[in-house]
Structures are given as structure tokens and as C-alpha cells.
Coordinates of C-alpha atoms in Angstrom, one line a residue:
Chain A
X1 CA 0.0 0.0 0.0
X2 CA 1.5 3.4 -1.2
X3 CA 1.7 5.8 2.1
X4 CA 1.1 9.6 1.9
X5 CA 4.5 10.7 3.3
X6 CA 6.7 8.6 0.3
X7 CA 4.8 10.9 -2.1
X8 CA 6.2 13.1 -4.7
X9 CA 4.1 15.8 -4.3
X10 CA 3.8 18.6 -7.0
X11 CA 2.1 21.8 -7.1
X12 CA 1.2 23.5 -10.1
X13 CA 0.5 27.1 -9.6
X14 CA 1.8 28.5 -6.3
X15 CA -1.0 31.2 -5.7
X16 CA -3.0 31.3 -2.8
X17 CA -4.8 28.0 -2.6
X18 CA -1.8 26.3 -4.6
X19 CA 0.7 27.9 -1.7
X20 CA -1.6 27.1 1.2
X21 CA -2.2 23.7 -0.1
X22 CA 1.7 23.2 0.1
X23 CA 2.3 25.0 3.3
X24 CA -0.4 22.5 4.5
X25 CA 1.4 19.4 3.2
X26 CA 4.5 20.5 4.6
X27 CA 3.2 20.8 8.2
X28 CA 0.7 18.2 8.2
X29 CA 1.8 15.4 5.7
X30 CA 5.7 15.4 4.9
X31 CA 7.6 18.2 7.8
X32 CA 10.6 17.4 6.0
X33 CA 12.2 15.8 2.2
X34 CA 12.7 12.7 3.1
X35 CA 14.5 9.7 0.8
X36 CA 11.1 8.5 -0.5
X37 CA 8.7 12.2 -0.3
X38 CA 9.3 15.5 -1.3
X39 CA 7.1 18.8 -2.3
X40 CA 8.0 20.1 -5.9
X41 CA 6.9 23.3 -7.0
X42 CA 5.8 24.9 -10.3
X43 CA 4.8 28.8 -11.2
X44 CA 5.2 31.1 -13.9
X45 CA 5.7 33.6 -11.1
X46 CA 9.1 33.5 -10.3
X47 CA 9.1 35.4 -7.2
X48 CA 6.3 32.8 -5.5
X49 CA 8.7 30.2 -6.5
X50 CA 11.7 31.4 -4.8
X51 CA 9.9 32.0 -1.7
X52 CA 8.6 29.3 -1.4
X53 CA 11.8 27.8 -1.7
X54 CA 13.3 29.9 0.4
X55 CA 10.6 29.1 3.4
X56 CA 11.3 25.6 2.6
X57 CA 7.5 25.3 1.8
X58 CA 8.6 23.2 -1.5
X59 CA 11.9 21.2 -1.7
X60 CA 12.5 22.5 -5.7
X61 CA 11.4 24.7 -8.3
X62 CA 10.3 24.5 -11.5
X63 CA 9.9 26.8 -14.6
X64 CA 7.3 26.6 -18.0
X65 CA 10.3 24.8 -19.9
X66 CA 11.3 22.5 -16.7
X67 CA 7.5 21.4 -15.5
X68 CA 7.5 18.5 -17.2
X69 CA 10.4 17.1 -15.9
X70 CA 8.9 17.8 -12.3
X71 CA 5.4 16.1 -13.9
X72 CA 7.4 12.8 -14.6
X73 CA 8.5 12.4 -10.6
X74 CA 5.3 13.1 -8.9
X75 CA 3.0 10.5 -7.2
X76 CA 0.7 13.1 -6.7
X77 CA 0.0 16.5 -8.7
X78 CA -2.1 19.4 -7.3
X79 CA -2.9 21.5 -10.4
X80 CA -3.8 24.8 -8.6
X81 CA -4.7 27.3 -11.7
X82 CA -8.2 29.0 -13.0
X83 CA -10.7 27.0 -14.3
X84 CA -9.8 27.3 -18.3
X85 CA -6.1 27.3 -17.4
X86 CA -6.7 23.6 -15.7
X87 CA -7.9 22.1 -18.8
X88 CA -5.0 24.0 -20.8
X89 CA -2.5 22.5 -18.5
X90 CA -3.8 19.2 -18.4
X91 CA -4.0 19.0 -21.8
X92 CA -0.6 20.3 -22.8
X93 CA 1.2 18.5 -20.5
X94 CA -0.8 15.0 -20.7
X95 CA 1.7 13.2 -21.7
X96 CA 4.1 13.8 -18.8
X97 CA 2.7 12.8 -16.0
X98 CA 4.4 9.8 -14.3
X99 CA 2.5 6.3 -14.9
X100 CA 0.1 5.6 -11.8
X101 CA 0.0 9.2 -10.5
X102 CA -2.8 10.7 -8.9
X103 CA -3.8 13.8 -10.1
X104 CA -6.3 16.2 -8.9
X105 CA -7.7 19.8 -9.4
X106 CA -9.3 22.9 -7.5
X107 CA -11.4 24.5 -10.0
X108 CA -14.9 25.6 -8.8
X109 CA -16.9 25.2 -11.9
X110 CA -16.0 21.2 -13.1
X111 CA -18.4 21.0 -16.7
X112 CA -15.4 22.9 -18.1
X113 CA -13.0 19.5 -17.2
X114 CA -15.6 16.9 -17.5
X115 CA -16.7 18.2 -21.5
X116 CA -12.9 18.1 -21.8
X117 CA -12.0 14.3 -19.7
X118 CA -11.0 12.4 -23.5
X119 CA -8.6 15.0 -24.1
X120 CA -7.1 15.5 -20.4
X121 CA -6.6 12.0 -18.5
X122 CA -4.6 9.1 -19.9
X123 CA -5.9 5.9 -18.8
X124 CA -2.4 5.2 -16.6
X125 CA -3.4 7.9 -14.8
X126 CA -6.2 8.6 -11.8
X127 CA -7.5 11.9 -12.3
X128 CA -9.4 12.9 -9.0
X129 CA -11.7 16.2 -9.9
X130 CA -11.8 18.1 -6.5
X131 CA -12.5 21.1 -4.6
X132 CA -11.4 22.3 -1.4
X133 CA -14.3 24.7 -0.3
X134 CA -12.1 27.2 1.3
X135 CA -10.3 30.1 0.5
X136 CA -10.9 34.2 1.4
X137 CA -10.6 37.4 -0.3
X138 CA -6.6 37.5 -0.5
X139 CA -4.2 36.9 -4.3
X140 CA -0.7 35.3 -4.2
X141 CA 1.5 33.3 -2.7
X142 CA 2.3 35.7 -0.4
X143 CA -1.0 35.7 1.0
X144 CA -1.5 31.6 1.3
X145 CA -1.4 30.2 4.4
X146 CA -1.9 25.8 5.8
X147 CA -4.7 27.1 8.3
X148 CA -7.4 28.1 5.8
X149 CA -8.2 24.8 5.5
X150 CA -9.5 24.1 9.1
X151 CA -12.9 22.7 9.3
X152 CA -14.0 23.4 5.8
X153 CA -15.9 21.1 3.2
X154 CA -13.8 18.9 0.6
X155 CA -16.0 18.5 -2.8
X156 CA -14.5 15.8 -4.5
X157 CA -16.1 13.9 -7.7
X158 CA -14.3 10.4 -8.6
X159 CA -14.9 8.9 -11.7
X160 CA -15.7 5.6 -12.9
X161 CA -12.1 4.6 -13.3
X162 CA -11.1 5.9 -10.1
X163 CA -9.0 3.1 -8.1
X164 CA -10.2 2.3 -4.6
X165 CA -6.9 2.6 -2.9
X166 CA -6.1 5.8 -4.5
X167 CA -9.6 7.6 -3.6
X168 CA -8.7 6.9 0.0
X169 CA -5.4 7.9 -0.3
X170 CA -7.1 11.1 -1.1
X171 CA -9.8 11.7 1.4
X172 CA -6.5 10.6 3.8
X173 CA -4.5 13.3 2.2
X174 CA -7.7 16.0 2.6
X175 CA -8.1 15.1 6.1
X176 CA -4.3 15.8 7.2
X177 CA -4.9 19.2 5.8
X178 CA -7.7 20.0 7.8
X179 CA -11.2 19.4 6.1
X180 CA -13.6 17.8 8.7
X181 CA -16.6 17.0 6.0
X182 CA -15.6 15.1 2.1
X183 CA -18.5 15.6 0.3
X184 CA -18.6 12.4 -2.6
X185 CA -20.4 13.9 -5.5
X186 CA -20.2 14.3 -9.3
X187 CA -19.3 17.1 -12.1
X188 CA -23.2 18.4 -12.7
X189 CA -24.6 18.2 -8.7
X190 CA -21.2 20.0 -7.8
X191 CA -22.0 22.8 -9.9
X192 CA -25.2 23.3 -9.4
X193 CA -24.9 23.6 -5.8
X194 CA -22.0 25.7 -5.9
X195 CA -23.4 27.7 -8.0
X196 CA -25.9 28.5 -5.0
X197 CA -23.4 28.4 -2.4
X198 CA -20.2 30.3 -3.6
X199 CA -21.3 31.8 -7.2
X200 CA -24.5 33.3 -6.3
X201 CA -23.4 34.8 -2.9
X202 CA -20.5 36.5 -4.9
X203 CA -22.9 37.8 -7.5
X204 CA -25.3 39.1 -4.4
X205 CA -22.3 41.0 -2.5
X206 CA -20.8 41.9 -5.6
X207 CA -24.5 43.7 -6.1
X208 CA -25.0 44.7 -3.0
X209 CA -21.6 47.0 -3.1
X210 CA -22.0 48.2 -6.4
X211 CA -25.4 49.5 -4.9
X212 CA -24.3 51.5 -2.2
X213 CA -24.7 55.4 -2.4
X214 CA -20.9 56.2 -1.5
X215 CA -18.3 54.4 0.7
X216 CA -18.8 56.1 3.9
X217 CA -22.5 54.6 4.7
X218 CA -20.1 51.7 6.9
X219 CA -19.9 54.4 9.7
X220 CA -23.9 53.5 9.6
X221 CA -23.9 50.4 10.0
X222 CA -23.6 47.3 12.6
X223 CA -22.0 44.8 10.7
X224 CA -23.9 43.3 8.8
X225 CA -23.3 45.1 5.4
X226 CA -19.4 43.9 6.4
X227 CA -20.7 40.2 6.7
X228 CA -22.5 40.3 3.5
X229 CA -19.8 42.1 1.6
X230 CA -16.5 40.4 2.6
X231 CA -16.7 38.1 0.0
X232 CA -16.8 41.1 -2.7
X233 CA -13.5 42.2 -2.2
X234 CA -13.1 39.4 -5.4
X235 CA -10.3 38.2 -7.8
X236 CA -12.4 39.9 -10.7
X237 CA -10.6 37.9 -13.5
X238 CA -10.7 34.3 -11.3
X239 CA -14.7 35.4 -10.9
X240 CA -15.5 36.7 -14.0
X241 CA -14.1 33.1 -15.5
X242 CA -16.7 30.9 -12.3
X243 CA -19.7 32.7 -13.0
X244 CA -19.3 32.2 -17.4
X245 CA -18.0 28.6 -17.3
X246 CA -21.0 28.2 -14.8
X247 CA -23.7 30.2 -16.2
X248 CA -26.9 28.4 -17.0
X249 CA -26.9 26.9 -13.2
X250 CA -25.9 30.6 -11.6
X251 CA -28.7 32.3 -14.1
X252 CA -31.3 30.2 -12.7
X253 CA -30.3 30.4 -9.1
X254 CA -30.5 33.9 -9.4
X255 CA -34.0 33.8 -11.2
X256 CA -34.9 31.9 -7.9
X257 CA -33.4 34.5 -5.5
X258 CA -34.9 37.3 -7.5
X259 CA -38.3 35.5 -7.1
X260 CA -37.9 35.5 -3.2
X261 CA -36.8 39.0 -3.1
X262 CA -40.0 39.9 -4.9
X263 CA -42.1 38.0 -2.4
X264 CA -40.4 40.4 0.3
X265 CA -40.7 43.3 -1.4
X266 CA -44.2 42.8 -2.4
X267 CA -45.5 41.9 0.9
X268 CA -43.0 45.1 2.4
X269 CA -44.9 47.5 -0.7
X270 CA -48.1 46.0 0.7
X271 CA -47.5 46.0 4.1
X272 CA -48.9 42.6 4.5
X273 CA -47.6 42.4 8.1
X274 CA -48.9 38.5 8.3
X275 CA -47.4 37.3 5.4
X276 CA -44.1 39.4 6.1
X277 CA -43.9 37.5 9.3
X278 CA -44.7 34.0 8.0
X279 CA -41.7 34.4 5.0
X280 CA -39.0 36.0 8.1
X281 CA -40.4 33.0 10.4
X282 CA -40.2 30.2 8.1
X283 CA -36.8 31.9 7.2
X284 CA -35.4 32.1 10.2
X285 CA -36.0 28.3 10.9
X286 CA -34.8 27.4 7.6
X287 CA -31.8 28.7 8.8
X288 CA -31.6 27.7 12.1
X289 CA -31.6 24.4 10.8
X290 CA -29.0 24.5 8.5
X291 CA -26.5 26.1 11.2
X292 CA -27.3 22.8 12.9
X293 CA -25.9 20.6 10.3
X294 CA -23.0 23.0 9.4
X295 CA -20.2 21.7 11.3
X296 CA -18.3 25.1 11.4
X297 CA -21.1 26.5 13.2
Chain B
X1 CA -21.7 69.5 36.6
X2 CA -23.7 66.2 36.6
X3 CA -21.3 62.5 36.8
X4 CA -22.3 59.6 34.9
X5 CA -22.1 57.6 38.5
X6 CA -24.0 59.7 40.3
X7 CA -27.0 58.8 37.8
X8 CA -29.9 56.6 38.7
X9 CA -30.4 54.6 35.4
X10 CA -33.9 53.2 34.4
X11 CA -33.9 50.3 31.9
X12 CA -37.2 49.9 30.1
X13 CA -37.3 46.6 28.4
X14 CA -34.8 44.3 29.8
X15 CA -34.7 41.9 26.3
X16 CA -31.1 41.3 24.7
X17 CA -30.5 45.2 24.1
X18 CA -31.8 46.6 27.7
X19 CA -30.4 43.7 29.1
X20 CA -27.2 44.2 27.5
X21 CA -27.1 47.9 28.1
X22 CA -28.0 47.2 31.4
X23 CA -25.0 45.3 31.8
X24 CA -22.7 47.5 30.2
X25 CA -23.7 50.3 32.5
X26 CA -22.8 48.1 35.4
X27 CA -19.3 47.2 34.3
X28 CA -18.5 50.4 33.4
X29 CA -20.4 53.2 35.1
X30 CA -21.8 51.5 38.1
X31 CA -20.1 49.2 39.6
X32 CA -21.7 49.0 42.4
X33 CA -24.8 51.0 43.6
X34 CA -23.6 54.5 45.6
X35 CA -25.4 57.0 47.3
X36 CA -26.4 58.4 44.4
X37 CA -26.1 56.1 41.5
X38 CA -28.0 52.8 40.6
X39 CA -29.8 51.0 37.9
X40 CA -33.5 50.4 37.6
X41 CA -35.3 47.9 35.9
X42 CA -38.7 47.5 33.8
X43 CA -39.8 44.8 32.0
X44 CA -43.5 42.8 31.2
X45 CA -41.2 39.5 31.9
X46 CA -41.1 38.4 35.3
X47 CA -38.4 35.7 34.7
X48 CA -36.1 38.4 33.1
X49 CA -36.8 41.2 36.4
X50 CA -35.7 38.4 38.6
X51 CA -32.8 37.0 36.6
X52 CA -31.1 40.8 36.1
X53 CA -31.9 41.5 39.8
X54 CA -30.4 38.2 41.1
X55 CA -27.4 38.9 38.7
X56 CA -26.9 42.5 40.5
X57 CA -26.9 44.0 36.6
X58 CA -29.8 46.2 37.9
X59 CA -30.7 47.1 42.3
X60 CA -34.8 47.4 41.9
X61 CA -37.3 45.7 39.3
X62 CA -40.4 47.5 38.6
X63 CA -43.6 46.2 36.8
X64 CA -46.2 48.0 34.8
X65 CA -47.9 49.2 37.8
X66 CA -45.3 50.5 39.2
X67 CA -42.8 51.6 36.2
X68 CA -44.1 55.3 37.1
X69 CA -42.6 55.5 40.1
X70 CA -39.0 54.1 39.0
X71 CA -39.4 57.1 36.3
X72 CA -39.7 59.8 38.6
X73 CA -36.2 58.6 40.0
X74 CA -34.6 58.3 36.6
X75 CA -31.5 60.8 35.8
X76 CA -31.3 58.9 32.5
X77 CA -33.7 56.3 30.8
X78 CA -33.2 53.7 28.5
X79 CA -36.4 53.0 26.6
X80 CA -35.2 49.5 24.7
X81 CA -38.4 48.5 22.9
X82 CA -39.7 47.6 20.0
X83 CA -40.2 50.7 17.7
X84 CA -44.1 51.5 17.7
X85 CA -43.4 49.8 21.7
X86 CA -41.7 52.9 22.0
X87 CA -43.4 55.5 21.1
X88 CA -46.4 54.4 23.0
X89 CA -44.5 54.0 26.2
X90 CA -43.0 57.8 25.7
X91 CA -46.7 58.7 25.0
X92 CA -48.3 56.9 28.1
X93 CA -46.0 57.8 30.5
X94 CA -45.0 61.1 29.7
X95 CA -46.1 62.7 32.6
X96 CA -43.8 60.2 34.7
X97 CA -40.3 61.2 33.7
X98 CA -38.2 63.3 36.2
X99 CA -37.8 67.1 35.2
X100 CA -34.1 67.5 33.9
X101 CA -33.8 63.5 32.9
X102 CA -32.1 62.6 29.8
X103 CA -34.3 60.0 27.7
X104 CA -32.9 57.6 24.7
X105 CA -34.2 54.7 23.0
X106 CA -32.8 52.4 20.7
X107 CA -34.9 52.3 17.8
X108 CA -34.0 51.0 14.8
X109 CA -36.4 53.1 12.3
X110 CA -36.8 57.4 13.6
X111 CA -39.9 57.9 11.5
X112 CA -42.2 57.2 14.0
X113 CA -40.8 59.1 16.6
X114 CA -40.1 62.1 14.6
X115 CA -43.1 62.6 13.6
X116 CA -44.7 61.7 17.0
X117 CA -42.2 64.2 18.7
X118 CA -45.1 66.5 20.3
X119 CA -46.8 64.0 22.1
X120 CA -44.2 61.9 23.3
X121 CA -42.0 65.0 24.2
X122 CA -41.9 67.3 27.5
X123 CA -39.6 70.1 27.5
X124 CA -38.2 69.9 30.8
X125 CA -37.2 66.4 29.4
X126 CA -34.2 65.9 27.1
X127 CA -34.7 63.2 24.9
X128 CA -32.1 62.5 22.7
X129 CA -32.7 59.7 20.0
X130 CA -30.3 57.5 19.4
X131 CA -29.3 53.8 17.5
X132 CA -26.7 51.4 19.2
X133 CA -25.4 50.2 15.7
X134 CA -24.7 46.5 17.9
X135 CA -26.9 43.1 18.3
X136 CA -27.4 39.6 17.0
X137 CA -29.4 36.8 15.8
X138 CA -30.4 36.1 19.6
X139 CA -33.6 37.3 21.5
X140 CA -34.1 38.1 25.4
X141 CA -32.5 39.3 28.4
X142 CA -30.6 35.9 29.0
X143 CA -28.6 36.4 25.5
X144 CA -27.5 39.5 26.7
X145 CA -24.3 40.7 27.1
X146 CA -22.4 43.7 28.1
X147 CA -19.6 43.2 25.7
X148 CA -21.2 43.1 21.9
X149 CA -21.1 46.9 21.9
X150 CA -17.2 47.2 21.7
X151 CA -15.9 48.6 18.5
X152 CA -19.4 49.2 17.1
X153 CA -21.0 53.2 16.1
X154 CA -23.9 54.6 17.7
X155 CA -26.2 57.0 15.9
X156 CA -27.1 59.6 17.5
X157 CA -30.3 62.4 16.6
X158 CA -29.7 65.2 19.2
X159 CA -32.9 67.6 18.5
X160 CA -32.7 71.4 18.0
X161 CA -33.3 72.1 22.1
X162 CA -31.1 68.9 23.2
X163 CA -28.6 70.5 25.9
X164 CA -25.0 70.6 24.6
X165 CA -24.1 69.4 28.1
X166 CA -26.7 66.4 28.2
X167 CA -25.2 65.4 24.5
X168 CA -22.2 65.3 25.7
X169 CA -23.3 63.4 28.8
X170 CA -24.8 60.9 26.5
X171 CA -21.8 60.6 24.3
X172 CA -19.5 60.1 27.4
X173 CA -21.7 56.7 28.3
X174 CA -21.5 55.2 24.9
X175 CA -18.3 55.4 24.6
X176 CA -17.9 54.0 28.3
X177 CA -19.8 51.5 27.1
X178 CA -17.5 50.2 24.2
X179 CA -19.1 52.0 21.2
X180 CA -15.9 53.9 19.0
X181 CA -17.8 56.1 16.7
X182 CA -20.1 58.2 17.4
X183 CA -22.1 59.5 14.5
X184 CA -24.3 62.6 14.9
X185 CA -27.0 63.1 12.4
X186 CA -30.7 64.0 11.5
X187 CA -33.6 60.8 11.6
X188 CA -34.0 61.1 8.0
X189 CA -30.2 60.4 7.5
X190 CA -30.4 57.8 9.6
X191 CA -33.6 56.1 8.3
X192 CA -32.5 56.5 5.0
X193 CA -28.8 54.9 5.7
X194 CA -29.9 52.4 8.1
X195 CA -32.2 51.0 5.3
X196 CA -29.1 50.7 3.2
X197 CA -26.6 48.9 6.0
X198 CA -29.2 47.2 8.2
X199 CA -32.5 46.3 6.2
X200 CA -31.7 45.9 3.0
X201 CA -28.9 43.4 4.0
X202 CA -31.6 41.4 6.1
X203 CA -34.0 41.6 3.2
X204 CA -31.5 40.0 1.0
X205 CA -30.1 37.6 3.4
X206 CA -34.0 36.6 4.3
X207 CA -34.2 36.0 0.7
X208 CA -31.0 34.2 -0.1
X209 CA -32.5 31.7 2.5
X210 CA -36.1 31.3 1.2
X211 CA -34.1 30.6 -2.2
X212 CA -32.1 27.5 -1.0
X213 CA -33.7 24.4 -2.6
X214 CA -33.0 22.7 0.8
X215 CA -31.4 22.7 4.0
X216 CA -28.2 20.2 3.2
X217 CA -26.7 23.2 1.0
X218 CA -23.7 24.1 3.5
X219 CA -22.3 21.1 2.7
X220 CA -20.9 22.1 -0.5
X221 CA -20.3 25.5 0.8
X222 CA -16.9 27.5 2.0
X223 CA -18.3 30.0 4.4
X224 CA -20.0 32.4 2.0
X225 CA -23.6 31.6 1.9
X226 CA -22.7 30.8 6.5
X227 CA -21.8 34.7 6.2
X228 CA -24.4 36.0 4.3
X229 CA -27.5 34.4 6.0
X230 CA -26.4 34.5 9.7
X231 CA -28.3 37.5 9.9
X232 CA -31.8 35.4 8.9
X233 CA -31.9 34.1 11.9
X234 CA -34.6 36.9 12.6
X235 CA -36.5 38.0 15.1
X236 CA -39.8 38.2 12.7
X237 CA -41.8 40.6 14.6
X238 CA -39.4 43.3 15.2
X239 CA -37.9 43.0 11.5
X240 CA -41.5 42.7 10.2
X241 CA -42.1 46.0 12.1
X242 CA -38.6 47.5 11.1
X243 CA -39.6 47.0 7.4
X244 CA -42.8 48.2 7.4
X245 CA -42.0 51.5 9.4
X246 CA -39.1 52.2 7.3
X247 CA -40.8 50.7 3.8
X248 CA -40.2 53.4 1.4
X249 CA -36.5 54.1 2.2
X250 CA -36.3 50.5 2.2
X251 CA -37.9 49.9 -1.3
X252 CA -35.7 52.5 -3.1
X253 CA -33.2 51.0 -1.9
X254 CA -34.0 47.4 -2.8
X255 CA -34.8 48.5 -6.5
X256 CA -31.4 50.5 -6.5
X257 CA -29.8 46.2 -5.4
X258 CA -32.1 45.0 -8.0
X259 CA -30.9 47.1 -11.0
X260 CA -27.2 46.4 -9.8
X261 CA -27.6 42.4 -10.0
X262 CA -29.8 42.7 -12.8
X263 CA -26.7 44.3 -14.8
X264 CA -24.8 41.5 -13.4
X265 CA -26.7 39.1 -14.3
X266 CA -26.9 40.5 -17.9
X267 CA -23.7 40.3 -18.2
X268 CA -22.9 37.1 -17.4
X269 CA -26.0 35.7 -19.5
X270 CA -24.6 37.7 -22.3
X271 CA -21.1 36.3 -21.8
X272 CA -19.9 39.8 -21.4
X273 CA -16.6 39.0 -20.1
X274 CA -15.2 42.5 -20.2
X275 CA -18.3 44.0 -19.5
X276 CA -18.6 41.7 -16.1
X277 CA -14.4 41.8 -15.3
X278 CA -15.2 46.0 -15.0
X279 CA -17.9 45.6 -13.0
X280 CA -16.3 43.3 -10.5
X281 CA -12.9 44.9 -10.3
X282 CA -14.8 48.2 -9.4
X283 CA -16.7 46.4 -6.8
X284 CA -13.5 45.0 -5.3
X285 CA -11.7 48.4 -5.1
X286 CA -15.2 50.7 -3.6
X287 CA -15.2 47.6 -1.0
X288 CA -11.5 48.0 0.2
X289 CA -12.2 51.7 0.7
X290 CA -15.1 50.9 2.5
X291 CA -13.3 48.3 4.9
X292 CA -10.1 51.1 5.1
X293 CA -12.4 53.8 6.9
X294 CA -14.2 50.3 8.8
X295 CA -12.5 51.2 12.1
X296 CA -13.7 47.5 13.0
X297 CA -12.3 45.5 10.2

């Protein structure tokens, strides 16, 4: 049986969730290179690489015209990049990954991969689709961090082919890090819910603050304007590439939140104080029991 | 010159804002009753006079018969109601307050008060409007707590005969309290701003609940729909009266959200990729300059 700390590990795209995901690895799964394990690094950003280096977060670094040498050693690759640039990468460099590897993704919007599987996996390889359902507001290397991924959700979507042994090895590997829930699901449920949970919210805050009179009506509020809005301090290219790739799903979850919004507003135009108080009361239990089931709660 | 501890303090409404103002006053202003000072309580709940009394956050309960007689020995009241709760207390017991007191409330919508101002008003009594910009999801004196005021604004309506001395009185106890800014303004400002940071975002977040096609969503979520929501765990009369008293500020503003996400939502079901990358980039920078002047972000 293949252990988690005689891995090759290597990490495309050292950014923020590429960096944390290595900082993680390093202080959870393999502390040090050992004879058998190591952490091998790979950026177009040549800075992020040698700090990472440097903090001894990855082990070695490699460049655009070096990556597939790193490819050829790994037991497992990470492939931290945007949605479209996954499929590029996967595609371009298909024929270097090392025989038996396990490969796996972080893209949140997965039609993109799964319209695409033919041309990216090669049946020697097990191609894991994933993703780690954590992250925040921050860009860079600079900015990642191993804690982020603390009690958060792990999405991941095996396929058919997927070997036994190696999907454990996975939900093993996710579990070191720090994710307390693995949700098992496939391409087309995982983005239709995410398009509810992380696409629509970001479309909603992203609204919300584009609404807003001025920038000084904070000093008028208690918070919750903060809470809602966190989230809109976004990666504009990373979100403007989520909500296309992902568009029919986010479309009609927004149709559905403009529907309930109408309700509210209708019954607030009427002042239909019964009904008002039925929606806020069925809402609030709605929600109450989802905080129940949400282990981070 | 009057002292903030040589104040007797009546509480009316001991729920989770009296109860936590009531607290607050004790563990900075009052530590212990004195010769002059103390805190009074009022409340229709008999469970919540007995638990603050037993708790020493207030000296003397008083019930509705007898709430007169703990406002003739008020130097400063606290009317914590519900809003339309308070305005017919200040109307009914008008003739009760002590010549020279200092009267607030906490009300989250001004309207009604404004334009209620004769009858509810005396003019040896200085009532100063004002809104603790500080609560949560929970209800009832035992959720209260001294300590969720810290960092947060107050809004506060002095009125054209307020005493400059009494104002700044009443600024002096906020700030004991915990509260770091102190914004002074007119109840149309307020109304009009509050249904910006405070309604609206509990309208959408009321909606953004209603809209979830069940209650097992969190599982495939990161944090952002957690953060959005937490708010809809709402009190449904008070926010069903909040709405209602404050509906046509609160309906401009609504339509003002709607036309931003329905440009959104344009552009992503036009594929505008340019279009949609402007939009959000501009959101991202008017939200940093709203969390740089955020004193608590």
C-alpha cells in the first residue's frame, strides 16, 4: 500500500490556494524531504517560487520549460490554476505525467473538465476532480497560508475509473490538511450547488456593493453590510471566468433568489404584516436548521 | 456638573438590548450602587426582572404598575423597545419622567418618533434619540451581554433644544460603554442609511434563504452563503415592524440592489466578459475603501 508521506508531491500554480495547499502538506503530511517524499513546486511567477523555496515550503522549483520534468516524478499533482487554465495545462502537459499518478484539481466550476475528460486524462493515470471549499478574499503566494483549510468542506467527484486505494489515499491526504466534511459527488450536482453556495453569494455581495450610495455609509452600520460584503473584495478575473464557465446553473439560481426577493418586497410595498412574518419566520427556521448541520457553526 | 455615576439609570425593556445595556452600565459606570447612582429595571417578563436583579446588573425591578414610580427617579432612561413599543411608552408615560432626565431609546427606524415628537415629548425632558449600531441573531434578556457593543458606532439624533451638556453626557456613556464612533446626524439620514446597512442586508439575506432548494446546501459551501444568511436568523416581529416602518426608504433602496444584479446578471448571460471583469474589479476596489475607513475591520 502506497503511504502519503513517500509521495512526490507537486504543485502547479503556487498562488493562494496552490501555496496554502503546500504550506499544508508540509506541516501536516511530509515536515521534511525525506528519501522516499518531497514537495516540488511549479509557477510562472518567479518570485512565488523562490519564496517558497526559500521558506522551505517546496523542496524544488520549477519553470514553463522544466515542468515537465517535475510532472514525470510526482506520485501526486495538485494543479492549482483557474478553471480554463486547468484544462489548458492538463491537456498540454498529458503526456508527462508519471504512470500511476494521482492527479487532482481545485477548480470551482468542473463541466469545463468533464466536457474536456477524452482529451485531459490518460488511462495510466487517476484523475481525481476536486474542490477544497475554502479560500478568502486574498491573491498570491504571499497571501496563502496551511490554516485556511480548518474545518472546511472537501467536494471531491471520482470517476468511474477511479482506483479504490487511491480515492482513499485522497480523502486521507484532505483530512491531514484540515477538512472535517468530504463531500462524494459528481461534475453536474457539484455545480449546481456551488453555484448557490459560492457563485450566487458572490454575485449578491458583488451587487449589493455596487449599490451602495458612497463608501462612507459603513460608519452607519452594525456589521452586517461587512458580513455580506466580505466576499466582494473578489479576484475579478478568477470570478468573472466561475460565473461564465458556470452560467446556466448561476442564471437560474439567481432567477430563484430574484423571485424570493420579490415576495419580500411585495409583501413590504403591501404592508402585508402576516405574510411578512410568516416568510421572516419560516426563514429564520430554515436557517436555524441548516447552522445545525454545518459543522463550522 | 452632573457624573455619569451619580445617575440613577432606568432600563425599560430588559430583552437582549436593555439587558445588554444594562449590563454594560454596570461594568463600566456603576459598579456597584452608591449613594447616588443605581440601575432600575422595567420589563412585562417576570423571569427576566428576577434574573437581572439576582445577577446584581440592575438594584430594583419594577412592573407595569409600578414603572411610574421608577421614572420619577430616573436621571437617565433607557427605553429598549420595540419601535411602535416605543413611542407608546413615551406617550403613556409622559407625565412620569423626572424634570431635567435625559431620555434615549434604541430604535431602529426614527420615522415614527419624529413625527410623533409633540406628544411623546416634554420640555423639561431631554430626549435624545439614538441607535446602538450592535446586536445579533439572539432574542431576550438571558442572551444578553455587556460586551457586543465594543468597536461598534452609535447613531445619534440630538434635536434642536437637546442640551449641549446632556449630549455630551450621553456621548460620554456610549463610549464607556465600548461603542468607537459616534455618529451625529438628523432621523432622515439615519432612516435612509440604516435601510441601506441594516434592512436591505436582512432583506437580502432573508431571501437568499427562502431561495435555497434545501437545507443540506452548506455542505458544498466554504463559508459564504454561513456569512451572508447568519443575519436570517430573525426576530420576525421586530424585523417585520422594522420593514414596514421604514418601507419606502427601504424599497428605493431594494430597487437600487435589483438594478445592480440585474446588470450583473446580464452580463454574465450575455457572456460579457469585459463587461462583467469592469464591474467586478470596481466592486472589489469601492469595497477596500469601504473596509479602510471600517474602524472595526
Amino acid at each position: 500500500m502506497k503511504k502519503l508521506s513517500d509521495f512526490t508531491y507537486g504543485i502547479v500554480g503556487l498562488g493562494l490556494m496552490g501555496g496554502s495547499l503546500a504550506k499544508a502538506i508540509r506541516a501536516s503530511v511530509l515536515a521534511v524531504p525525506s528519501a522516499m517524499g518531497s514537495i516540488l513546486g511549479y509557477d510562472v511567477n518567479q518570485a512565488s517560487l523562490e519564496m517558497a523555496k526559500q521558506q522551505h515550503v517546496v523542496d524544488e522549483v520549477f519553470a514553463t520549460d522544466t515542468v515537465d520534468a517535475m510532472l514525470s516524478r510526482c506520485d501526486f499533482v495538485y494543479i492549482c490554476l483557474y478553471p480554463h487554465a486547468t484544462v489548458d495545462f492538463l491537456k498540454a502537459h498529458k503526456a508527462a505525467f508519471k504512470t500511476g499518478a494521482i492527479v487532482s484539481d481545485i477548480s470551482g466550476v468542473k463541466a469545463l473538465l468533464f466536457t474536456n475528460m477524452e482529451a485531459i486524462i490518460r488511462p495510466d493515470v487517476d484523475f481525481i476532480p476536486g474542490h477544497p471549499m475554502a479560500g478568502n478574499e486574498r491573491e498570491g503566494y504571499a497571501c496563502s497560508s496551511g490554516d485556511i483549510f480548518k474545518r472546511h468542506n472537501y467536494i471531491v467527484m471520482p470517476l468511474p475509473q477511479t482506483k479504490p486505494e487511491n480515492l482513499e489515499l485522497f480523502k486521507q491526504l484532505v483530512t491531514l490538511l484540515g477538512f472535517t466534511r468530504i463531500v462524494e459527488t459528481d461534475a453536474r450536482v457539484h455545480d449546481h450547488k456551488i453555484a448557490f453556495t459560492s457563485q450566487l453569494c458572490h454575485v449578491i455581495a458583488s451587487a449589493l456593493v455596487d449599490s451602495a450610495e458612497d463608501t462612507e455609509v459603513t460608519a452607519f452600520g452594525g456589521g452586517s453590510f461587512e458580513d455580506l460584503t466580505r466576499i466582494a473584495m473578489i479576484n475579478a478575473p478568477l470570478w468573472t471566468e466561475l460565473f461564465l464557465a458556470n452560467r446556466e446553473e448561476l442564471l437560474s439560481h439567481i432567477d430563484c433568489f430574484e423571485r424570493s426577493l420579490a415576495r419580500l418586497k411585495e409583501d413590504i410595498a403591501g404592508q402585508d404584516a402576516a405574510d411578512l412574518e410568516v416568510y421572516l419566520e419560516a426563514v429564520r427556521k430554515k436557517r436555524v436548521a441548516m447552522s445545525r448541520i454545518d459543522s463550522r457553526a
